[in-house]
């Protein structure tokens, strides 16, 4: 019997319009009415995840920033796994040398050093998901979407390194050319000790502390509830979900998931714009997977 469900957000719980479909909301309520705990496990920071959940009327535990932070359903922080400042400096130096755009997630929110590139990269992501959009339309949508998300701007990321009150949780790189640039860059980044590199979209890489992974965080949260991983269900679509799909007793890859992710999960469901999460939840409960 499943006692805990952990779902990724982007490309999984959220549809193409970056909101939670009603079908998914109803299935979550179906699960919680049966005493099953639902939580999100996302690469987003809490400030990016909460508005979407609130709009859907969902209050739940959260694993954020790929497992670097976790919160209970009241918003109380349970744990933080950050990057050492020396490690963060090594990452930032390498990325600056590669001349790629990146953002930094911290325990004080998301930081960017270039608002124009932030919008441009968000537009590229939207355009890839919604091929009918012109890039001009994607820019307009991205500007509207990002205006609803909290972000701070700094002139230089050195400010974050110098501020001892800030913990750096994740560095996320965006590159419109995708693997052409990101594949060789990733190899260089992975030479830095004590980090893990994953991806949530074809045009990004995400750099966390090696112990900040969704699978580790889900396991830690389940243990706090006295739940074994055999009683946990996880749902995801990309490689930053792989660790939690590997560890859970029941795991679903979305229909829109990367092929490598589908090979890791035990089951496959529909795509994120067609109630895939809802179908996975109801199947798991009704068939007692």
mmCIF file with all atom_site columns, C-alpha atoms in Angstrom, residues 96 111-114 152-160:
data_model
loop_
_atom_site.group_PDB
_atom_site.id
_atom_site.type_symbol
_atom_site.label_atom_id
_atom_site.label_alt_id
_atom_site.label_comp_id
_atom_site.label_asym_id
_atom_site.label_entity_id
_atom_site.label_seq_id
_atom_site.pdbx_PDB_ins_code
_atom_site.Cartn_x
_atom_site.Cartn_y
_atom_site.Cartn_z
_atom_site.occupancy
_atom_site.B_iso_or_equiv
_atom_site.pdbx_formal_charge
_atom_site.auth_seq_id
_atom_site.auth_comp_id
_atom_site.auth_asym_id
_atom_site.auth_atom_id
_atom_site.pdbx_PDB_model_num
ATOM 1  C CA . UNK A 1 96  ? 32.150 32.525 -16.445 1.00 0.00 ? 96  UNK A CA 1
ATOM 2  C CA . UNK A 1 111 ? 19.511 35.318 -8.041  1.00 0.00 ? 111 UNK A CA 1
ATOM 3  C CA . UNK A 1 112 ? 20.365 36.390 -11.591 1.00 0.00 ? 112 UNK A CA 1
ATOM 4  C CA . UNK A 1 113 ? 22.946 38.810 -12.926 1.00 0.00 ? 113 UNK A CA 1
ATOM 5  C CA . UNK A 1 114 ? 21.190 39.466 -16.248 1.00 0.00 ? 114 UNK A CA 1
ATOM 6  C CA . UNK A 1 152 ? 16.742 39.101 -7.066  1.00 0.00 ? 152 UNK A CA 1
ATOM 7  C CA . UNK A 1 153 ? 19.339 40.666 -9.326  1.00 0.00 ? 153 UNK A CA 1
ATOM 8  C CA . UNK A 1 154 ? 22.983 41.243 -8.484  1.00 0.00 ? 154 UNK A CA 1
ATOM 9  C CA . UNK A 1 155 ? 25.718 42.905 -10.515 1.00 0.00 ? 155 UNK A CA 1
ATOM 10 C CA . UNK A 1 156 ? 28.178 40.162 -9.641  1.00 0.00 ? 156 UNK A CA 1
ATOM 11 C CA . UNK A 1 157 ? 27.682 36.734 -8.071  1.00 0.00 ? 157 UNK A CA 1
ATOM 12 C CA . UNK A 1 158 ? 30.692 37.465 -5.877  1.00 0.00 ? 158 UNK A CA 1
ATOM 13 C CA . UNK A 1 159 ? 28.185 39.298 -3.661  1.00 0.00 ? 159 UNK A CA 1
ATOM 14 C CA . UNK A 1 160 ? 26.600 35.938 -2.798  1.00 0.00 ? 160 UNK A CA 1
#
